[in-house]
Amino acid sequence: MQRYKLTIEFDGRGYVGMQAQSSGPTIQAALEAAIDGYCQTDVRIAAAGRTDAGVHAKAMVVHCDLPRGDAPDKVMAALNAHLRPHPIAVLKAQAVSDQFHARFDCTRRRYGYRIVTRRAPLTFDKGLAWRLAFPLDLPAMQRAARCLIGKHDFTTFRHVHCQAKSPIKTLETLDVVADREGLWINAAARSFLHSQVRSMVGCLSLVGRGKWQPEDVKRALEAKDRSALGFNAPPDGLYFMGADYPASLQSR
Amino acid sequence: MQRYKLTIEFDGRGYVGMQAQSSGPTIQAALEAAIDGYCQTDVRIAAAGRTDAGVHAKAMVVHCDLPRGDAPDKVMAALNAHLRPHPIAVLKAQAVSDQFHARFDCTRRRYGYRIVTRRAPLTFDKGLAWRLAFPLDLPAMQRAARCLIGKHDFTTFRHVHCQAKSPIKTLETLDVVADREGLWINAAARSFLHSQVRSMVGCLSLVGRGKWQPEDVKRALEAKDRSALGFNAPPDGLYFMGADYPASLQSR
């Protein structure tokens, strides 16, 4: 058996999420079927993060143990061939130690949320961004985002079905960055509560629109109450952007 | 009757092209159906350019005469509502003089061709870029592109079904520009022959790969012979980027 770390990109439209569910197609099931096609073996993968239905990934990290000790480049090419026609691609494969665990060893998860501001409906990016028809006040959103950085009780920004033991998380990064078509909101933390990024983005959008002041986000946080939430942003704009690991666990 | 100039974006996957065809869905038919839905009238549009099956547009320009003299913003919103669920959007509507003609007055057509260089299959951009699995020699492609700029007989780069009277065209721009994922090839001219951009891109890709030298592109041009063509690039990466008009014909 050889353990491989795989970096995966996927278009989440048409999937109910990363992880195995009772119903609907998942990224995990597509990957496990591709591994089965390649190695004729029933393998379970472990992923750095869960994602909801319709959420995308530019660099999800998973690991799996394969009975064949093929070179990483061959593993990548073979899995990509077996993944067709899914919009899922293995960007990178690395042979790693049996100690490496994509979920438990992850020290930082990075998410990006893409907002396109324009009046016209989306064409190329339908389902790949959240379109808002009005301009956003970027500096106000940036001020509001700073209220959320650090160690807090994020109960307000937690999905009712969240299974985390504690609502206390340490948000390392929450940047609001303009781009040509709108903006990206970039978030990083060791771990997030279920729906935390989309909940934070929903509140920031209210600030951007001028319906909330930056201080209202602080007030919502301090309320520690889900009903204080502005609203959840849709999954369309959410991307899992990367997972970080201790240098000692990198590929061998 | 009021004439409107419309700037249109469309995802060409699933369409046989811009203009009315004997079979298959066209962008023109979708637009005319949306106008009919909005104005209950059978209107013909005229477009700055034709596009082949699977080719996209970031800013195609069309004009049409509508029996209602609605404000341009209202025209844009109404047409976008009636275009649903097509991946076609009106980005801009302008009231123009009856003299304005989207096709005949156009003084410059601009195309962009997007190449993504990576080993993994495309996910988000499947059908929206040409993927090449090998690195490209950008300076060599830039040298080769310069051979094609100017007034030439482009017979080599002309589709066998091209209906243009003359194969002589003046290519104003042919830039090869690196981006984060690969490169864009930008072309501009008053008009192009059928398949000219994809034919030029095909030859430039051979240069980028090292199969052709930049001088081979010059030799192919001078051969004035379709059989001297390297090959046609696929429609996936081609975008109609914009149409320019004399300032005197701008919106009134």
Coordinates of C-alpha atoms in Angstrom, one line a residue:
Chain A
M1 CA 0.0 0.0 0.0
Q2 CA 1.2 3.5 -0.8
R3 CA -0.5 6.6 0.5
Y4 CA -1.0 9.5 -1.9
K5 CA -1.9 13.1 -1.3
L6 CA -4.1 14.4 -4.1
T7 CA -5.0 18.0 -4.9
I8 CA -8.4 18.2 -6.6
E9 CA -10.3 20.8 -8.5
F10 CA -14.0 20.5 -9.0
D11 CA -17.0 22.3 -10.3
G12 CA -19.6 21.7 -7.6
R13 CA -22.6 22.4 -9.8
G14 CA -24.6 19.2 -10.0
Y15 CA -23.1 17.6 -6.8
V16 CA -24.6 17.5 -3.4
G17 CA -21.1 18.1 -1.9
M18 CA -17.7 16.6 -1.2
Q19 CA -18.6 13.9 1.2
A20 CA -20.7 10.7 0.9
Q21 CA -24.4 11.5 1.4
S22 CA -27.5 9.4 1.6
S23 CA -28.7 10.7 -1.8
G24 CA -27.2 12.5 -4.8
P25 CA -23.9 12.5 -6.5
T26 CA -20.9 13.5 -4.4
I27 CA -17.3 14.4 -5.3
Q28 CA -16.1 11.6 -3.0
A29 CA -18.2 9.0 -4.7
A30 CA -16.8 10.1 -8.1
L31 CA -13.2 9.9 -6.9
E32 CA -13.7 6.6 -5.2
A33 CA -15.2 5.2 -8.4
A34 CA -12.3 6.5 -10.4
I35 CA -9.8 4.8 -8.0
D36 CA -11.8 1.6 -8.3
G37 CA -11.6 1.8 -12.1
Y38 CA -7.9 2.3 -11.9
C39 CA -6.9 -0.1 -9.1
Q40 CA -9.9 -2.5 -9.0
T41 CA -10.2 -1.9 -5.3
D42 CA -12.7 -0.4 -2.9
V43 CA -10.8 2.5 -1.4
R44 CA -12.1 5.2 1.0
I45 CA -10.7 8.7 0.6
A46 CA -10.3 11.3 3.4
A47 CA -10.7 15.0 2.6
A48 CA -9.4 18.2 4.2
G49 CA -12.8 19.7 4.2
R50 CA -16.5 19.1 3.7
T51 CA -18.4 21.2 1.2
D52 CA -22.1 21.8 0.7
A53 CA -24.1 21.2 -2.4
G54 CA -23.0 23.5 -5.2
V55 CA -19.7 24.6 -3.6
H56 CA -16.6 24.4 -5.7
A57 CA -12.9 23.6 -5.1
K58 CA -9.7 25.0 -6.7
A59 CA -7.5 22.9 -4.5
M60 CA -9.2 20.4 -2.2
V61 CA -6.7 18.0 -0.6
V62 CA -7.6 14.3 -0.1
H63 CA -5.5 11.2 0.7
C64 CA -6.0 7.6 -0.2
D65 CA -4.1 4.3 0.0
L66 CA -3.5 2.5 -3.3
P67 CA -2.4 -1.1 -3.7
R68 CA -0.2 -0.1 -6.6
G69 CA 2.9 1.9 -6.0
D70 CA 2.8 3.8 -9.3
A71 CA 4.7 7.0 -9.8
P72 CA 2.6 10.1 -8.7
D73 CA 2.4 11.4 -12.3
K74 CA 1.0 8.1 -13.5
V75 CA -1.6 8.1 -10.6
M76 CA -2.7 11.6 -11.6
A77 CA -3.1 10.8 -15.3
A78 CA -4.9 7.5 -14.6
L79 CA -7.3 9.0 -12.1
N80 CA -8.0 11.9 -14.5
A81 CA -8.8 9.4 -17.3
H82 CA -11.2 7.5 -15.0
L83 CA -12.9 10.7 -13.7
R84 CA -14.2 11.5 -17.2
P85 CA -16.7 13.0 -17.8
H86 CA -17.0 14.5 -14.3
P87 CA -15.9 18.1 -14.0
I88 CA -13.3 16.9 -11.4
A89 CA -9.6 16.9 -12.0
V90 CA -6.6 15.8 -10.0
L91 CA -4.1 18.7 -10.3
K92 CA -1.3 17.0 -8.4
A93 CA -0.5 13.7 -6.8
Q94 CA 2.3 13.1 -4.3
A95 CA 3.4 10.0 -2.5
V96 CA 3.3 10.6 1.2
S97 CA 4.0 8.8 4.5
D98 CA 1.4 6.5 6.0
Q99 CA 1.2 9.1 8.8
F100 CA -0.2 11.8 6.6
H101 CA -3.9 12.5 7.1
A102 CA -5.7 15.0 4.8
R103 CA -8.3 15.9 7.5
F104 CA -6.6 15.5 10.9
D105 CA -3.2 17.0 9.9
C106 CA -4.6 20.0 8.2
T107 CA -3.5 23.2 10.0
R108 CA -5.3 25.7 7.8
R109 CA -8.3 25.7 5.5
R110 CA -8.6 28.5 2.9
Y111 CA -11.8 29.5 1.3
G112 CA -12.6 32.1 -1.3
Y113 CA -16.0 33.6 -2.1
R114 CA -16.5 35.3 -5.4
I115 CA -19.1 38.1 -5.9
V116 CA -19.7 39.6 -9.4
T117 CA -21.4 42.9 -9.4
R118 CA -23.4 43.6 -12.5
R119 CA -26.9 44.2 -13.7
A120 CA -26.9 41.5 -16.4
P121 CA -27.4 37.9 -15.5
L122 CA -24.3 35.6 -15.5
T123 CA -23.6 33.5 -18.6
F124 CA -20.2 31.7 -18.3
D125 CA -20.2 32.0 -14.5
K126 CA -23.8 30.9 -13.8
G127 CA -23.5 28.9 -10.6
L128 CA -19.8 29.9 -10.2
A129 CA -20.3 33.3 -8.6
W130 CA -22.9 35.2 -6.6
R131 CA -24.2 38.0 -8.7
L132 CA -25.3 41.2 -7.0
A133 CA -26.9 43.9 -9.2
F134 CA -25.7 46.8 -7.1
P135 CA -22.3 48.3 -6.4
L136 CA -20.7 47.4 -3.1
D137 CA -18.9 49.6 -0.6
L138 CA -15.6 47.9 -0.4
P139 CA -14.0 49.9 2.4
A140 CA -17.0 49.4 4.6
M141 CA -16.9 45.6 4.0
Q142 CA -13.2 45.6 4.8
R143 CA -13.9 47.4 8.1
A144 CA -16.7 45.0 8.9
A145 CA -14.5 42.0 8.1
R146 CA -11.8 43.1 10.6
C147 CA -14.4 42.7 13.4
L148 CA -14.6 39.0 12.7
I149 CA -10.9 38.2 12.7
G150 CA -9.5 36.4 15.8
K151 CA -10.8 33.9 18.4
H152 CA -14.6 34.3 18.8
D153 CA -17.7 32.4 19.6
F154 CA -19.2 32.1 16.1
T155 CA -22.6 30.8 17.1
T156 CA -24.3 33.5 15.0
F157 CA -22.5 32.2 11.9
R158 CA -23.1 28.5 12.5
H159 CA -25.5 26.3 10.6
V160 CA -28.3 24.7 12.8
H161 CA -27.0 21.3 11.7
C162 CA -23.3 22.1 12.5
Q163 CA -21.8 19.1 14.3
A164 CA -18.7 20.9 15.8
K165 CA -18.3 20.4 19.5
S166 CA -17.5 24.1 20.2
P167 CA -18.7 27.3 18.4
I168 CA -15.3 28.9 19.3
K169 CA -13.0 29.2 16.3
T170 CA -10.0 31.4 15.4
L171 CA -10.4 33.2 12.2
E172 CA -6.9 34.0 10.8
T173 CA -7.8 35.9 7.7
L174 CA -10.9 37.6 6.3
D175 CA -9.9 39.8 3.3
V176 CA -12.1 41.6 0.9
V177 CA -10.3 42.2 -2.4
A178 CA -11.6 44.0 -5.4
D179 CA -11.1 42.4 -8.8
R180 CA -12.1 43.3 -12.4
E181 CA -15.7 42.0 -12.1
G182 CA -16.5 42.5 -8.4
L183 CA -14.6 41.1 -5.4
W184 CA -13.3 38.0 -3.6
I185 CA -13.7 37.4 0.1
N186 CA -10.8 35.2 1.3
A187 CA -11.0 33.4 4.6
A188 CA -8.5 31.2 6.4
A189 CA -8.6 29.3 9.7
R190 CA -7.6 25.9 11.2
S191 CA -11.2 25.0 10.9
F192 CA -14.6 26.5 10.2
L193 CA -18.1 25.9 11.5
H194 CA -20.7 24.6 9.1
S195 CA -21.9 27.5 6.9
Q196 CA -19.5 29.9 8.6
V197 CA -18.0 31.4 5.5
R198 CA -21.3 31.8 3.7
S199 CA -22.9 33.3 6.9
M200 CA -20.0 35.9 7.2
V201 CA -20.3 36.7 3.5
G202 CA -24.0 37.2 3.8
C203 CA -23.5 39.8 6.5
L204 CA -20.6 41.5 4.7
S205 CA -22.9 41.8 1.6
L206 CA -25.4 43.7 3.7
V207 CA -22.6 46.1 4.8
G208 CA -21.5 46.5 1.2
R209 CA -25.0 47.4 0.2
G210 CA -25.3 49.9 3.0
K211 CA -28.2 48.1 4.8
W212 CA -25.8 47.3 7.7
Q213 CA -23.1 49.4 9.2
P214 CA -19.7 47.6 9.9
E215 CA -20.6 47.7 13.7
D216 CA -23.7 45.7 13.0
V217 CA -21.5 42.8 12.1
K218 CA -19.7 43.1 15.4
R219 CA -23.1 43.2 17.2
A220 CA -24.3 40.1 15.3
L221 CA -21.1 38.3 16.4
E222 CA -21.5 39.3 20.0
A223 CA -25.2 38.3 20.1
K224 CA -24.0 34.6 19.7
D225 CA -27.4 33.9 18.3
R226 CA -28.2 32.5 14.8
S227 CA -31.3 34.7 14.6
A228 CA -29.0 37.8 14.6
L229 CA -27.6 36.6 11.2
G230 CA -28.2 38.9 8.2
F231 CA -28.4 35.9 5.8
N232 CA -26.5 33.1 4.3
A233 CA -24.8 33.8 0.9
P234 CA -25.6 31.1 -1.8
P235 CA -23.2 28.3 -2.4
D236 CA -22.5 29.5 -6.0
G237 CA -19.6 31.8 -5.1
L238 CA -17.9 29.5 -2.5
Y239 CA -14.6 27.8 -3.4
F240 CA -12.3 25.6 -1.2
M241 CA -9.0 27.2 -2.2
G242 CA -6.5 25.1 -0.3
A243 CA -5.4 23.2 2.8
D244 CA -2.1 23.7 4.6
Y245 CA 0.0 21.0 6.4
P246 CA 3.1 21.0 8.6
A247 CA 6.2 21.0 6.5
S248 CA 7.3 17.8 8.2
L249 CA 4.3 16.0 6.5
Q250 CA 5.0 17.1 3.0
S251 CA 5.7 14.6 0.3
R252 CA 8.6 12.3 0.8
Chain B
M1 CA -39.5 52.5 -34.3
Q2 CA -36.4 53.0 -32.3
R3 CA -33.0 51.4 -33.2
Y4 CA -31.0 50.0 -30.3
K5 CA -27.4 48.9 -30.2
L6 CA -27.0 46.0 -27.9
T7 CA -23.8 44.6 -26.4
I8 CA -24.2 40.9 -25.8
E9 CA -22.3 38.2 -23.9
F10 CA -22.8 34.6 -24.6
D11 CA -21.5 31.1 -23.7
G12 CA -21.4 29.4 -27.1
R13 CA -21.4 25.9 -25.8
G14 CA -24.6 24.3 -27.1
Y15 CA -25.1 26.7 -29.9
V16 CA -24.3 26.3 -33.6
G17 CA -23.2 29.9 -33.8
M18 CA -24.3 33.5 -33.8
Q19 CA -26.3 33.6 -37.1
A20 CA -29.5 31.8 -38.2
Q21 CA -28.7 28.3 -39.5
S22 CA -30.8 25.6 -41.2
S23 CA -30.4 23.4 -38.0
G24 CA -29.5 23.8 -34.4
P25 CA -29.9 26.6 -31.8
T26 CA -28.4 29.9 -32.6
I27 CA -27.7 33.0 -30.5
Q28 CA -29.6 35.1 -33.1
A29 CA -32.7 32.9 -32.8
A30 CA -32.6 33.2 -29.0
L31 CA -32.3 36.9 -29.1
E32 CA -35.1 37.3 -31.7
A33 CA -37.3 35.1 -29.5
A34 CA -36.6 37.3 -26.5
I35 CA -37.4 40.4 -28.5
D36 CA -40.6 38.8 -29.6
G37 CA -41.5 37.9 -26.0
Y38 CA -40.9 41.5 -25.0
C39 CA -42.4 43.4 -27.9
Q40 CA -44.7 40.8 -29.5
T41 CA -43.1 41.5 -32.9
D42 CA -41.1 39.6 -35.4
V43 CA -37.8 41.5 -35.5
R44 CA -34.5 40.6 -37.3
I45 CA -31.3 41.6 -35.6
A46 CA -28.0 42.3 -37.4
A47 CA -24.7 41.4 -35.7
A48 CA -21.2 42.8 -36.0
G49 CA -19.8 39.3 -36.6
R50 CA -20.6 35.7 -37.3
T51 CA -19.3 33.0 -35.0
D52 CA -18.9 29.3 -35.5
A53 CA -20.4 26.6 -33.3
G54 CA -19.0 26.6 -29.8
V55 CA -17.5 30.1 -30.1
H56 CA -18.2 32.6 -27.3
A57 CA -18.6 36.4 -27.0
K58 CA -17.7 38.8 -24.3
A59 CA -19.1 41.8 -26.2
M60 CA -20.9 41.0 -29.5
V61 CA -22.6 44.0 -30.9
V62 CA -26.0 43.7 -32.6
H63 CA -28.7 46.2 -33.5
C64 CA -32.5 45.9 -33.8
D65 CA -35.5 48.2 -34.3
L66 CA -38.1 48.0 -31.6
P67 CA -41.7 49.3 -31.9
R68 CA -41.5 50.5 -28.3
G69 CA -39.4 53.5 -27.4
D70 CA -38.5 52.3 -23.9
A71 CA -35.5 53.6 -22.1
P72 CA -32.3 51.6 -22.8
D73 CA -32.0 50.3 -19.3
K74 CA -35.6 49.0 -19.5
V75 CA -34.8 47.3 -22.8
M76 CA -31.8 45.6 -21.3
A77 CA -33.7 44.4 -18.2
A78 CA -36.6 43.1 -20.3
L79 CA -34.5 41.3 -22.8
N80 CA -32.4 39.7 -20.1
A81 CA -35.6 38.5 -18.4
H82 CA -36.9 37.0 -21.7
L83 CA -33.5 35.4 -22.5
R84 CA -33.7 33.1 -19.5
P85 CA -32.5 30.4 -19.2
H86 CA -30.1 30.9 -22.2
P87 CA -26.5 31.7 -21.2
I88 CA -26.9 34.9 -23.1
A89 CA -27.0 38.4 -21.5
V90 CA -27.4 41.9 -22.7
L91 CA -24.6 43.8 -21.0
K92 CA -25.6 47.2 -22.4
A93 CA -28.4 48.8 -24.5
Q94 CA -28.1 52.1 -26.2
A95 CA -30.6 54.1 -28.3
V96 CA -28.9 54.9 -31.7
S97 CA -29.7 56.7 -34.9
D98 CA -31.5 54.7 -37.7
Q99 CA -28.3 55.1 -39.6
F100 CA -26.3 52.8 -37.3
H101 CA -25.7 49.4 -38.6
A102 CA -23.9 46.8 -36.4
R103 CA -22.4 44.9 -39.3
F104 CA -21.7 47.5 -42.0
D105 CA -20.5 50.3 -39.8
C106 CA -18.1 48.2 -37.8
T107 CA -14.5 49.4 -38.3
R108 CA -12.8 46.9 -36.1
R109 CA -13.6 43.4 -34.9
R110 CA -11.6 42.1 -31.9
Y111 CA -11.2 38.5 -31.0
G112 CA -9.4 36.8 -28.1
Y113 CA -8.3 33.2 -28.0
R114 CA -7.7 31.5 -24.7
I115 CA -5.2 28.7 -24.2
V116 CA -4.8 27.0 -20.8
T117 CA -1.6 25.0 -20.4
R118 CA -1.8 22.2 -17.8
R119 CA -1.8 18.5 -17.7
A120 CA -5.1 18.1 -15.8
P121 CA -8.3 18.2 -17.8
L122 CA -10.4 21.3 -17.5
T123 CA -13.3 21.5 -15.0
F124 CA -14.8 25.0 -14.8
D125 CA -13.5 25.9 -18.2
K126 CA -14.4 22.8 -20.2
G127 CA -15.4 24.2 -23.6
L128 CA -14.3 27.7 -22.6
A129 CA -10.6 27.3 -23.4
W130 CA -8.2 25.2 -25.4
R131 CA -6.2 23.0 -23.0
L132 CA -2.6 22.1 -24.1
A133 CA -0.8 19.7 -21.9
F134 CA 2.7 21.1 -22.6
P135 CA 4.4 24.4 -22.0
L136 CA 4.5 27.0 -24.8
D137 CA 7.4 29.1 -26.0
L138 CA 5.9 32.5 -25.7
P139 CA 8.7 34.6 -27.3
A140 CA 8.7 32.3 -30.3
M141 CA 4.9 32.7 -30.6
Q142 CA 5.3 36.4 -30.4
R143 CA 7.9 36.5 -33.1
A144 CA 5.7 34.3 -35.3
A145 CA 2.6 36.5 -34.7
R146 CA 4.5 39.5 -36.0
C147 CA 4.9 37.8 -39.4
L148 CA 1.1 37.9 -39.8
I149 CA 0.4 41.5 -38.9
G150 CA -0.3 43.9 -41.8
K151 CA -2.0 43.6 -45.2
H152 CA -1.7 40.1 -46.7
D153 CA -3.4 37.5 -48.8
F154 CA -4.6 35.2 -46.0
T155 CA -5.7 32.3 -48.3
T156 CA -3.7 29.8 -46.2
F157 CA -5.8 30.8 -43.2
R158 CA -9.2 30.8 -44.9
H159 CA -11.9 28.2 -44.4
V160 CA -12.9 26.3 -47.6
H161 CA -16.4 27.6 -47.1
C162 CA -15.3 31.2 -46.7
Q163 CA -17.6 33.5 -48.6
A164 CA -15.5 36.6 -48.6
K165 CA -14.8 38.1 -52.1
S166 CA -11.1 38.7 -51.5
P167 CA -8.6 36.8 -49.4
I168 CA -6.7 40.0 -48.7
K169 CA -7.2 41.4 -45.2
T170 CA -5.3 43.8 -43.0
L171 CA -4.5 42.4 -39.6
E172 CA -4.0 45.2 -37.2
T173 CA -3.1 43.3 -34.0
L174 CA -2.0 39.8 -33.2
D175 CA -0.7 39.8 -29.6
V176 CA 0.3 36.8 -27.5
V177 CA 0.0 37.7 -23.9
A178 CA 0.8 35.4 -20.9
D179 CA -1.7 35.0 -18.1
R180 CA -1.8 33.0 -14.9
E181 CA -3.1 29.9 -16.5
G182 CA -1.6 30.0 -20.0
L183 CA -2.1 32.7 -22.6
W184 CA -4.4 34.8 -24.6
I185 CA -3.9 35.6 -28.3
N186 CA -5.6 38.9 -29.2
A187 CA -6.4 39.7 -32.8
A188 CA -8.0 42.9 -34.3
A189 CA -8.9 43.8 -37.9
R190 CA -11.7 45.6 -39.8
S191 CA -12.8 42.1 -40.9
F192 CA -11.5 38.5 -40.8
L193 CA -11.9 35.6 -43.2
H194 CA -13.9 32.6 -42.0
S195 CA -11.7 30.6 -39.6
Q196 CA -8.8 33.0 -39.9
V197 CA -8.3 33.5 -36.1
R198 CA -8.5 29.8 -35.3
S199 CA -6.2 29.0 -38.3
M200 CA -3.6 31.5 -37.1
V201 CA -3.9 30.2 -33.5
G202 CA -3.3 26.7 -34.8
C203 CA -0.1 27.6 -36.5
L204 CA 1.1 29.7 -33.5
S205 CA 0.5 26.7 -31.2
L206 CA 2.8 24.6 -33.4
V207 CA 5.5 27.3 -32.9
G208 CA 4.8 27.4 -29.2
R209 CA 5.3 23.7 -29.0
G210 CA 8.5 23.8 -31.0
K211 CA 7.2 21.8 -34.0
W212 CA 7.4 24.9 -36.2
Q213 CA 9.8 27.8 -36.3
P214 CA 8.5 31.3 -36.4
E215 CA 9.6 31.5 -40.1
D216 CA 7.4 28.5 -40.9
V217 CA 4.4 30.7 -40.2
K218 CA 5.7 33.3 -42.7
R219 CA 6.3 30.5 -45.2
A220 CA 2.7 29.2 -44.7
L221 CA 1.3 32.7 -45.3
E222 CA 3.4 33.2 -48.4
A223 CA 2.3 29.8 -49.8
K224 CA -1.3 31.2 -50.2
D225 CA -2.5 27.6 -50.0
R226 CA -4.9 26.1 -47.4
S227 CA -2.9 22.9 -47.4
A228 CA 0.1 24.8 -46.0
L229 CA -1.9 25.3 -42.8
G230 CA -0.6 23.6 -39.6
F231 CA -4.1 23.1 -38.3
N232 CA -7.2 24.9 -37.0
A233 CA -7.5 25.5 -33.3
P234 CA -10.8 24.3 -31.7
P235 CA -13.7 26.7 -31.2
D236 CA -13.5 26.3 -27.4
G237 CA -11.0 29.0 -26.8
L238 CA -12.4 31.7 -29.2
Y239 CA -14.2 34.8 -27.9
F240 CA -15.6 37.7 -29.9
M241 CA -14.3 40.5 -27.6
G242 CA -15.7 43.6 -29.2
A243 CA -16.7 45.7 -32.2
D244 CA -15.6 49.3 -32.8
Y245 CA -17.6 52.0 -34.6
P246 CA -16.8 55.6 -35.7
A247 CA -17.4 58.0 -32.9
S248 CA -20.0 59.8 -35.0
L249 CA -22.2 56.7 -34.8
Q250 CA -22.1 56.3 -31.0
S251 CA -25.3 56.4 -29.0
R252 CA -27.3 59.6 -29.2

